[in-house]
Amino acid sequence: MADASLSQIPDAVAEPAPQAAAPVTARWFAKVLPPGPVADLLEDAQSAIPDRPQRVVELSREALRVAEEIGDRLGHACALTSEGFGLYMLSDHQAALDTLTRALAELETLGDLSARALALGGLASVHGSMGHYEEAQKAAQENLRVARALGDHDQEGWVLVSLANHLLDLNETASAIQNGESALRIFADLDEATGQARAHTIVGGALRQRGRFAEARAHFESALRLSREEQSVITEARALDDLGRLEGDEGNHEVALELHREALELRVAVGNRQSQAGSRLRIGETLVALERVDEGLESLHAARQLAETIGAQPRLADIDCALSRAYEAKGDAEQALVYFRRYHDRREDLLTAQARSRFHSLQVRSEADRAIQDAEMARIRTEELGAANRELEEALGELQKTQRRMVQAEKLASLGRLSAGLAHEIQNPLNFISNFAELNVELAKDLMARLRADEDLTPDELAEELETVVFNAQRVRDHAVRAGGIVRSLLGHVRNVGGERRRVRVDTLLDGAARSLLARAPDIQLETHYSLDLPEVAAAPGSLQRAFTNIIENAIQALRQRAETEGRDYTPTLTFSAEAYPGGVELRVIDNGPGIPAKHCAYVFEPFFTTKPPGEGTGLGLSLAYDIITEGHEGTLSVYSREGEGATFTISLPQA
């Protein structure tokens, strides 16, 4: 594992997301644990998330005591997991880390994948709040693998949110957007409004870091609306905080101040102290920006005292940096230097936090392992051990069979969706071919009968009959060509979406893809905005240009659609932009067409998804572009749109 460097410590820490635990843990305990006193206590504990974290801890500890009395090992591990979530929400991070580590050690011996996934999710959140970014990433990635193995899409969505949150901490905005949008699609399919709200805050946060404020605002406003509809207080506070930071970025400090104060009020109500410290930090920074420096210093010192109490080192680094700037604004250079040095020292301390955390976790796991071994030795003395082991093996075997069946069922379902789409698209041209061919047969038979009967046919009558035959034959040819095009497009999905790579400039490929298309559309204006310092990328030029062509064709069709309805007052415009970001290049294809309905944005990259009338589109162009960019070139492709305001397709590709 690579050593951390000072550059890997983020300048700001994303807010924690304990509310994600509530919907997952409540269902999980009811599903995994058999009915009984432990399950009842843990169900009551989860009902207290996220508003009463102290109650979560109290009920979890009572469940732990009951599980020990009746010898319920799975209940014991579940109670530890529940207690760890409660401690995390109380911002008692070290205690939460110890408790969840013990829970994971016990669960690994039981072989229960669902239980292990929940403990991993808690560990990822705690490590992230403590600044242990590498450990947080490891736990989240392992959790994602388990969720997908179980086929639990709801849990997969929450894990993607957690993973995207850690990526946001590390300023890896492209990956954060990709994971956040994946979670958004999952939650949209499941009609899970709270999950959608949380995913919107992630995607919006990454877009805000990239300076794409209008898109970020749309996501934050969606998160605020959904969280209020679902009465998810912590998510509502997060959305208010995000909107406040956005207003501050745009210079609207009075509006930002009101939003941050509203977020703080909600966070005080639910008792999450780390988030409270974050709100007081934002309020202090905003007051300084409004030149109310003394008030700002008061808020910043309150934030610092709270962060010190809970040991939130990344948050303390942020606050020390803000205090340094505030004292500099006040003209107190001596105090500004004191807090700047504290900020610098604290960031260096974060570099060693990862190693300390890993060593401490190993100690806790070792103690837990010894306790488990002692319990096993006592259990070996009983006659029930053999039966218990056989039952465990049978249960594990059944679980493995179920997992294999679920994987096979998903493969068959995917094949069924693809087959249904293909059958629908191919059937239309085949119907036309059959109908026109049948008409030609009837016309030819009638004409032959009349000729054999020596009917008097004038040249005009004969020409008219033959013209009908020719017209029908042309329609047969046209629809045969369409069917062949559908097959060729489909073959593009099963062929290699990559190819031999070489170093290329993507702006050159983008211009090349547009040149021939726009030559046939002289009414469309093209604007380009390319940075001069664009790095090259490693790409298969033909394959990547094909993806660009499909995206541009889609934009041109949208522009023509709007031009038909608006007439001369409308100027169809296509805009290309390209700029460098750390580690890669980001391109955007923007049109001022009619836009894409919000309910369709999550599906535009799926094969055979199209809103065009039958015969005008196969729904394969954008899905092929997505495969080429993501699978063939390890990039990302996303879409942002509002109806009536056009659409923006954003492509990120890694630097060569």
XYZ file of C-alpha atoms in Angstrom:
656
model
C 0.000 0.000 0.000
C 1.410 3.372 -0.992
C 2.638 5.765 1.712
C 0.476 8.816 2.263
C 1.857 12.210 1.400
C 0.842 15.678 2.569
C -0.859 16.278 -0.780
C -3.242 13.395 -0.070
C -4.777 15.159 2.943
C -7.880 17.034 1.717
C -8.265 20.774 2.305
C -11.816 20.259 3.539
C -13.688 17.302 4.971
C -17.101 16.257 3.687
C -19.853 15.948 6.275
C -20.472 12.432 7.687
C -23.608 10.570 6.706
C -24.930 8.565 9.698
C -28.473 8.729 8.353
C -27.476 6.153 5.723
C -27.388 3.542 8.449
C -31.037 3.851 9.421
C -32.850 2.302 6.448
C -30.210 -0.380 5.943
C -29.772 -1.553 9.537
C -33.487 -1.587 10.355
C -34.249 -3.974 7.500
C -31.076 -5.971 8.023
C -31.677 -6.832 11.694
C -35.256 -7.884 10.909
C -34.012 -10.082 8.040
C -30.970 -11.714 9.674
C -31.986 -12.245 13.296
C -34.692 -14.738 14.312
C -37.590 -13.340 16.363
C -36.670 -12.932 20.011
C -35.619 -10.451 22.706
C -32.333 -9.460 20.990
C -34.071 -8.739 17.676
C -36.785 -6.720 19.456
C -34.255 -4.560 21.315
C -32.224 -3.883 18.163
C -35.363 -3.025 16.191
C -36.209 -0.430 18.869
C -32.620 0.839 18.727
C -32.757 1.385 14.959
C -36.014 3.321 15.264
C -33.994 5.917 17.230
C -31.670 6.588 14.235
C -30.764 9.354 13.500
C -32.498 11.612 16.017
C -31.615 9.874 19.349
C -28.123 8.359 19.106
C -27.750 8.003 22.915
C -30.885 5.840 22.927
C -29.344 3.691 20.157
C -26.309 3.012 22.376
C -28.414 2.223 25.472
C -30.704 -0.261 23.701
C -27.780 -1.878 21.865
C -25.932 -2.484 25.141
C -29.060 -4.032 26.651
C -29.288 -6.317 23.587
C -25.612 -7.184 24.086
C -26.279 -8.235 27.703
C -29.255 -10.397 26.698
C -27.288 -12.043 23.859
C -24.486 -12.978 26.292
C -26.988 -14.492 28.752
C -28.669 -16.753 26.177
C -25.483 -17.543 24.202
C -26.689 -15.913 20.960
C -23.441 -15.320 19.028
C -25.034 -13.699 15.984
C -27.199 -11.492 18.202
C -24.060 -10.516 20.162
C -22.236 -9.437 16.992
C -25.315 -7.566 15.742
C -25.635 -5.713 19.050
C -21.987 -4.634 18.820
C -22.593 -3.355 15.278
C -25.644 -1.378 16.388
C -23.733 0.096 19.326
C -20.899 1.117 16.993
C -23.324 3.066 14.783
C -24.761 4.850 17.822
C -21.294 5.820 19.084
C -20.377 7.080 15.614
C -23.455 9.292 15.541
C -22.451 10.661 18.949
C -19.047 11.472 17.380
C -17.261 9.143 19.864
C -15.080 7.946 17.013
C -12.442 5.899 18.832
C -15.040 3.961 20.818
C -17.056 3.412 17.627
C -13.942 2.146 15.830
C -13.114 -0.325 18.628
C -16.697 -1.610 18.866
C -17.172 -2.089 15.117
C -13.773 -3.808 14.819
C -14.809 -6.310 17.513
C -18.128 -6.837 15.723
C -16.394 -7.530 12.418
C -14.020 -10.051 14.046
C -16.987 -11.963 15.497
C -19.013 -11.829 12.275
C -16.160 -13.164 10.140
C -16.178 -16.382 12.186
C -19.929 -16.763 11.593
C -19.670 -16.473 7.794
C -22.702 -14.168 7.476
C -22.094 -11.882 4.479
C -24.970 -9.492 5.198
C -23.804 -8.919 8.756
C -20.220 -8.420 7.631
C -21.329 -5.833 5.072
C -23.053 -3.727 7.719
C -20.017 -3.689 10.016
C -17.768 -2.767 7.059
C -20.060 0.140 6.225
C -19.806 1.462 9.754
C -16.018 1.121 9.762
C -15.754 3.024 6.470
C -17.745 5.935 7.907
C -15.736 6.070 11.156
C -12.347 5.887 9.394
C -13.411 8.696 7.064
C -14.423 10.966 9.956
C -11.099 10.298 11.716
C -9.039 11.122 8.626
C -7.987 7.514 7.947
C -8.765 7.833 4.233
C -6.923 4.742 3.019
C -8.642 2.498 5.589
C -12.009 4.072 4.756
C -11.524 3.314 1.049
C -10.545 -0.311 1.785
C -13.597 -0.928 3.954
C -15.968 0.716 1.453
C -14.587 -1.245 -1.523
C -14.879 -4.545 0.378
C -18.413 -3.610 1.414
C -19.328 -2.919 -2.233
C -18.074 -6.368 -3.305
C -20.166 -8.048 -0.605
C -23.308 -6.062 -1.464
C -23.015 -7.004 -5.137
C -22.360 -10.650 -4.292
C -25.573 -10.664 -2.269
C -27.505 -8.925 -5.052
C -28.774 -6.380 -2.499
C -29.283 -3.265 -4.661
C -30.469 -1.064 -1.798
C -27.337 -1.810 0.210
C -25.212 -1.374 -2.925
C -26.664 2.122 -3.362
C -25.762 3.162 0.188
C -22.266 1.696 -0.142
C -21.746 3.680 -3.367
C -22.811 6.815 -1.485
C -20.283 6.080 1.257
C -17.526 5.360 -1.272
C -18.317 8.522 -3.222
C -18.198 10.518 0.022
C -14.643 9.305 0.721
C -13.635 10.102 -2.876
C -15.041 13.600 -2.350
C -12.866 13.934 0.773
C -9.826 13.158 -1.397
C -10.913 15.591 -4.163
C -11.278 12.731 -6.669
C -14.302 14.443 -8.174
C -14.620 12.428 -11.407
C -14.879 9.123 -9.522
C -17.154 10.701 -6.898
C -19.559 11.830 -9.647
C -19.510 8.396 -11.283
C -20.266 6.555 -8.007
C -22.836 9.146 -6.930
C -24.706 8.905 -10.239
C -24.650 5.089 -10.025
C -26.221 5.325 -6.558
C -28.771 7.821 -7.885
C -29.847 5.393 -10.620
C -30.178 2.525 -8.130
C -32.264 4.587 -5.704
C -34.439 5.914 -8.555
C -35.181 2.332 -9.652
C -36.008 1.405 -6.038
C -38.069 4.606 -5.512
C -35.893 5.280 -2.433
C -36.251 9.049 -1.876
C -33.862 9.339 1.109
C -31.123 7.577 -0.861
C -31.724 9.832 -3.861
C -31.382 12.896 -1.633
C -28.056 11.686 -0.213
C -26.719 10.820 -3.684
C -27.728 14.286 -4.943
C -25.573 15.896 -2.210
C -22.572 13.807 -3.307
C -22.867 14.612 -7.017
C -23.606 18.260 -6.234
C -20.574 18.484 -3.928
C -18.249 17.144 -6.626
C -19.704 19.523 -9.226
C -19.277 22.441 -6.817
C -15.609 21.548 -6.345
C -15.239 21.633 -10.133
C -16.819 25.076 -10.342
C -19.969 23.839 -12.123
C -22.240 25.826 -9.818
C -25.520 25.731 -11.791
C -25.464 21.931 -12.005
C -24.457 21.667 -8.340
C -27.353 23.900 -7.284
C -29.869 21.696 -9.120
C -28.621 18.628 -7.212
C -28.613 20.423 -3.831
C -32.156 21.739 -4.359
C -33.330 18.229 -5.272
C -31.686 16.871 -2.103
C -33.370 19.532 0.045
C -36.817 18.869 -1.455
C -36.562 15.077 -1.100
C -35.164 15.188 2.447
C -37.987 17.466 3.580
C -40.589 15.233 1.945
C -39.093 12.214 3.753
C -38.488 14.184 7.007
C -34.833 13.117 6.962
C -33.441 15.804 9.265
C -29.710 15.122 8.881
C -29.920 14.966 5.077
C -31.902 18.218 5.108
C -29.144 19.829 7.203
C -26.510 18.511 4.777
C -28.386 19.988 1.798
C -28.729 23.360 3.563
C -25.003 23.304 4.377
C -24.147 22.517 0.737
C -26.371 25.326 -0.546
C -24.767 27.690 1.973
C -21.272 26.826 0.742
C -22.425 27.343 -2.846
C -23.882 30.780 -2.036
C -20.592 31.656 -0.354
C -18.642 30.579 -3.442
C -20.834 32.915 -5.512
C -20.335 35.827 -3.081
C -23.860 35.780 -1.593
C -22.622 35.759 2.008
C -25.814 37.011 3.717
C -27.838 34.204 2.119
C -25.073 31.716 2.982
C -25.141 32.809 6.637
C -28.878 32.159 6.963
C -28.566 28.718 5.356
C -25.694 27.687 7.659
C -27.582 28.864 10.734
C -30.641 26.858 9.674
C -28.427 23.771 9.175
C -26.848 24.267 12.629
C -30.265 24.426 14.290
C -31.204 21.044 12.800
C -27.855 19.487 13.742
C -28.137 20.644 17.337
C -31.588 19.066 17.478
C -30.283 15.597 16.491
C -27.083 15.808 18.566
C -24.445 15.093 15.910
C -21.505 17.092 17.243
C -19.119 16.703 14.307
C -21.687 18.190 11.940
C -22.360 20.974 14.455
C -18.659 21.821 14.425
C -18.811 21.948 10.626
C -21.763 24.371 10.686
C -20.080 26.651 13.252
C -16.952 26.632 11.055
C -18.979 27.717 7.995
C -20.784 30.415 10.016
C -17.460 31.763 11.263
C -15.931 31.851 7.767
C -19.038 33.582 6.393
C -19.033 36.235 9.131
C -15.368 36.987 8.377
C -16.236 37.335 4.688
C -18.941 39.860 5.749
C -16.196 41.763 7.685
C -17.866 40.874 11.013
C -14.551 39.453 12.166
C -15.115 39.430 15.954
C -18.384 37.510 15.562
C -16.637 35.157 13.159
C -13.837 34.479 15.646
C -16.389 33.699 18.354
C -18.082 31.099 16.136
C -14.757 29.594 15.036
C -13.535 29.185 18.624
C -16.830 27.486 19.534
C -16.323 25.132 16.595
C -12.760 24.411 17.691
C -13.802 23.590 21.256
C -16.468 21.187 19.986
C -14.081 19.489 17.514
C -11.433 19.074 20.225
C -13.980 17.444 22.533
C -14.836 14.737 19.996
C -11.279 14.365 18.641
C -12.187 15.163 15.015
C -8.672 15.873 13.741
C -9.539 16.669 10.090
C -12.194 19.127 11.274
C -9.716 20.749 13.685
C -7.290 21.279 10.796
C -10.019 23.108 8.849
C -10.889 25.271 11.855
C -7.245 26.202 12.633
C -6.808 27.264 9.009
C -9.973 29.398 9.201
C -8.828 30.975 12.498
C -5.489 31.887 10.917
C -7.281 33.686 8.087
C -9.684 35.407 10.501
C -6.888 36.796 12.687
C -5.066 37.932 9.554
C -8.229 39.798 8.489
C -8.354 41.401 11.945
C -4.737 42.522 11.601
C -3.445 40.298 14.423
C -0.435 38.767 12.643
C 0.887 37.056 15.789
C -2.300 35.042 16.407
C -2.657 34.350 12.684
C 0.809 32.756 12.715
C -0.008 30.690 15.846
C -3.053 29.100 14.240
C -1.345 28.650 10.891
C 1.395 26.619 12.618
C -1.234 24.568 14.450
C -2.968 23.937 11.135
C 0.280 22.826 9.489
C 1.256 20.572 12.442
C -2.191 18.993 12.532
C -2.096 18.153 8.821
C 1.255 16.444 9.331
C -0.232 14.484 12.240
C -2.931 13.198 9.921
C -0.231 11.482 7.862
C 0.573 9.135 10.740
C -3.051 8.631 11.789
C -3.476 5.870 9.200
C -0.654 3.769 10.661
C -1.784 4.372 14.253
C -5.336 3.401 13.364
C -4.240 0.213 11.619
C -2.067 -0.815 14.606
C -4.866 -0.085 17.097
C -7.384 -2.018 14.985
C -5.041 -5.002 14.915
C -4.785 -4.877 18.710
C -8.563 -4.796 19.108
C -9.022 -7.606 16.591
C -6.382 -9.685 18.373
C -8.209 -9.291 21.680
C -11.523 -10.133 20.010
C -9.980 -13.176 18.333
C -8.635 -14.437 21.672
C -12.067 -14.052 23.254
C -13.642 -15.942 20.360
C -11.037 -18.719 20.640
C -11.768 -19.113 24.371
C -15.468 -19.384 23.633
C -14.809 -21.960 20.923
C -12.660 -24.074 23.226
C -15.499 -24.142 25.775
C -17.981 -24.992 23.041
C -15.812 -27.896 21.821
C -16.398 -29.583 25.190
C -20.101 -29.835 24.464
C -21.786 -32.488 22.377
C -23.601 -29.851 20.357
C -20.492 -28.697 18.506
C -20.714 -31.338 15.803
C -24.379 -30.622 15.104
C -23.783 -26.869 15.143
C -20.922 -27.202 12.661
C -23.025 -29.342 10.334
C -25.864 -26.837 10.467
C -23.425 -24.024 9.725
C -21.990 -25.900 6.743
C -25.476 -26.617 5.426
C -26.483 -22.967 5.860
C -23.309 -21.799 4.115
C -23.925 -24.271 1.294
C -27.481 -23.012 0.881
C -26.226 -19.420 0.874
C -23.684 -20.210 -1.832
C -26.359 -21.961 -3.911
C -28.667 -18.981 -3.478
C -25.884 -16.615 -4.543
C -25.198 -18.676 -7.675
C -28.908 -18.738 -8.508
C -29.156 -14.979 -8.031
C -26.180 -14.337 -10.320
C -27.651 -16.653 -12.972
C -31.077 -15.026 -12.634
C -29.550 -11.577 -13.141
C -27.710 -12.796 -16.243
C -30.944 -14.254 -17.657
C -32.872 -11.086 -16.823
C -30.239 -8.962 -18.575
C -30.345 -11.259 -21.612
C -34.141 -11.091 -21.589
C -34.152 -7.290 -21.597
C -31.635 -7.204 -24.457
C -33.575 -9.832 -26.440
C -36.873 -8.004 -25.939
C -35.361 -4.731 -27.125
C -33.751 -6.366 -30.148
C -36.953 -8.221 -31.068
C -38.968 -5.004 -30.884
C -36.512 -3.007 -33.009
C -36.036 -5.727 -35.659
C -39.748 -6.590 -35.870
C -40.753 -3.143 -37.161
C -38.658 -3.185 -40.383
C -39.457 -6.905 -40.891
C -43.188 -6.132 -40.776
C -42.741 -3.443 -43.423
C -40.624 -5.755 -45.608
C -43.246 -8.500 -45.360
C -46.158 -6.163 -46.129
C -44.562 -4.439 -49.124
C -43.318 -7.758 -50.547
C -46.824 -9.220 -50.239
C -48.259 -6.185 -52.070
C -45.747 -6.675 -54.883
C -46.706 -10.335 -55.226
C -50.389 -9.434 -55.525
C -49.706 -6.638 -58.039
C -47.466 -8.867 -60.158
C -50.048 -11.718 -60.190
C -52.827 -9.318 -61.195
C -50.714 -7.789 -63.945
C -49.689 -11.214 -65.295
C -53.334 -12.371 -65.305
C -54.402 -9.331 -67.275
C -51.583 -9.802 -69.780
C -52.409 -13.484 -70.263
C -56.087 -12.595 -70.820
C -54.972 -10.220 -73.602
C -56.597 -7.318 -71.863
C -55.925 -4.051 -73.555
C -53.445 -2.238 -71.325
C -52.449 1.265 -72.302
C -48.812 2.285 -71.804
C -49.912 4.670 -69.037
C -51.764 1.910 -67.174
C -48.792 -0.430 -67.482
C -46.390 2.288 -66.331
C -48.592 3.072 -63.325
C -48.657 -0.592 -62.237
C -44.882 -0.918 -62.646
C -44.270 2.325 -60.720
C -46.213 0.869 -57.781
C -44.088 -2.295 -57.927
C -40.877 -0.196 -57.989
C -42.089 1.944 -55.067
C -42.844 -1.135 -52.962
C -39.478 -2.688 -53.836
C -37.717 0.511 -52.723
C -39.557 0.394 -49.370
C -38.447 -3.243 -48.952
C -34.853 -2.179 -49.606
C -35.077 0.798 -47.188
C -36.362 -1.299 -44.311
C -33.855 -4.077 -45.011
C -31.101 -1.436 -44.753
C -32.599 -0.269 -41.428
C -32.631 -3.827 -40.063
C -29.019 -4.241 -41.149
C -28.113 -0.992 -39.356
C -29.687 -2.260 -36.137
C -27.651 -5.471 -36.360
C -24.426 -3.527 -37.042
C -25.089 -1.250 -34.065
C -25.716 -4.263 -31.865
C -22.482 -5.882 -33.027
C -20.668 -2.767 -31.830
C -21.629 -3.748 -28.285
C -20.220 -7.238 -28.458
C -16.987 -6.299 -30.228
C -13.995 -4.876 -28.463
C -14.875 -1.314 -27.436
C -11.196 -0.423 -27.151
C -8.444 -1.179 -29.643
C -4.768 -0.387 -30.068
C -3.995 2.813 -28.193
C -1.708 5.712 -28.899
C -1.280 9.230 -27.559
C -3.858 11.599 -29.047
C -5.396 15.027 -28.444
C -9.084 14.618 -27.731
C -10.029 18.074 -29.023
C -8.710 17.027 -32.442
C -10.821 13.844 -32.374
C -13.886 15.823 -31.266
C -13.462 18.331 -34.125
C -12.971 15.476 -36.589
C -16.164 13.765 -35.464
C -18.142 17.005 -35.809
C -16.769 18.083 -39.209
C -18.668 15.655 -41.444
C -21.850 15.775 -39.335
C -22.083 19.573 -39.317
C -21.362 19.737 -43.034
C -24.860 18.286 -43.493
C -26.347 20.727 -40.960
C -25.238 24.248 -42.013
C -27.956 25.888 -39.881
C -26.284 24.753 -36.639
C -23.707 27.091 -35.076
C -20.606 25.578 -33.446
C -18.674 27.187 -30.591
C -15.456 25.737 -29.153
C -13.633 26.530 -25.910
C -10.415 24.508 -25.590
C -7.699 25.074 -22.984
C -4.236 25.595 -24.432
C -2.580 23.196 -21.957
C -4.622 20.084 -22.743
C -2.599 16.904 -22.071
C -2.750 13.941 -24.424
C -4.663 10.772 -23.552
C -3.977 7.135 -24.444
C -6.815 6.122 -26.759
C -7.867 4.010 -29.717
C -8.613 6.962 -32.043
C -11.173 5.231 -34.264
C -13.137 3.791 -31.361
C -13.131 7.025 -29.336
C -14.104 9.148 -32.352
C -17.013 6.773 -32.919
C -18.243 7.511 -29.393
C -17.932 11.270 -30.016
C -19.858 10.884 -33.283
C -22.759 9.132 -31.533
C -22.961 11.849 -28.848
C -22.841 14.673 -31.430
C -25.475 12.978 -33.626
C -27.760 12.792 -30.595
C -27.225 16.532 -29.946
C -27.911 17.453 -33.604
C -31.185 15.500 -33.560
C -32.234 17.388 -30.412
C -31.395 20.757 -32.021
C -33.413 19.936 -35.137
C -36.345 18.850 -32.985
C -36.437 22.228 -31.211
C -35.850 24.149 -34.452
C -38.970 22.573 -35.974
C -41.147 23.844 -33.131
C -39.635 27.323 -32.568
C -38.928 28.493 -36.109
C -36.740 31.460 -37.084
C -36.452 33.022 -33.612
C -34.326 30.077 -32.455
C -30.607 29.618 -33.231
C -29.532 25.972 -32.804
C -26.101 26.007 -31.167
C -23.621 23.263 -30.337
C -20.775 24.031 -27.894
C -17.597 21.989 -27.320
C -15.279 22.599 -24.363
C -12.169 20.804 -23.121
C -10.051 21.497 -20.058
C -7.424 19.707 -18.009
C -7.976 18.528 -14.446
C -5.517 16.655 -12.182
C -4.847 13.354 -13.915
C -6.952 13.786 -17.016
C -9.059 15.767 -19.480
C -12.735 16.742 -19.259
C -14.768 17.409 -22.407
C -18.295 18.719 -22.685
C -20.761 18.568 -25.573
C -23.521 21.124 -24.935
C -26.651 21.771 -26.988
C -29.445 24.308 -26.516
C -32.111 21.844 -27.605
C -35.309 20.886 -25.759
C -33.467 19.068 -22.963
C -34.008 15.614 -21.477
C -36.788 14.935 -18.927
C -35.372 14.218 -15.458
C -37.006 10.783 -15.350
C -35.124 9.779 -18.530
C -31.620 10.978 -17.519
C -30.920 7.815 -15.515
C -31.637 5.565 -18.526
C -30.190 7.326 -21.593
C -27.099 5.073 -21.637
C -29.047 1.775 -21.518
C -29.270 -0.264 -24.766
C -32.515 0.256 -26.758
C -33.682 3.152 -24.579
C -35.035 5.863 -26.900
C -37.781 8.486 -26.840
C -37.915 8.748 -30.631
C -40.923 7.413 -32.565
C -40.628 3.867 -34.016
C -38.353 3.793 -37.028
C -36.373 6.935 -36.054
C -33.876 5.545 -33.541
C -32.537 2.266 -32.166
C -31.463 3.455 -28.699
C -27.969 1.986 -29.233
C -25.876 5.075 -30.052
C -25.431 6.520 -26.564
C -25.114 3.093 -24.925
C -22.259 2.224 -27.310
C -20.593 5.580 -26.575
C -20.866 4.827 -22.843
C -19.229 1.390 -23.267
C -16.378 2.802 -25.397
C -15.582 5.589 -22.914
C -16.026 3.703 -19.618
C -14.977 0.139 -20.472
C -12.669 0.802 -23.392
C -10.879 3.885 -22.033
C -11.435 3.823 -18.212
C -13.232 7.174 -18.410
C -16.621 8.487 -17.336
C -19.652 9.716 -19.299
C -22.532 11.580 -17.637
C -25.431 13.802 -18.666
C -26.958 16.883 -17.061
C -30.148 18.415 -18.403
C -33.173 20.515 -17.606
C -36.198 20.489 -19.874
C -36.234 23.558 -22.108
C -32.556 24.380 -21.368
C -30.662 21.832 -23.473
C -28.355 19.037 -22.383
C -24.687 18.695 -21.388
C -22.750 15.454 -21.933
C -19.537 15.401 -19.856
C -16.663 13.055 -20.750
C -13.651 12.514 -18.459
C -10.612 10.606 -19.734
C -7.378 9.763 -17.863
C -4.153 11.414 -18.964
C -1.684 9.295 -20.957
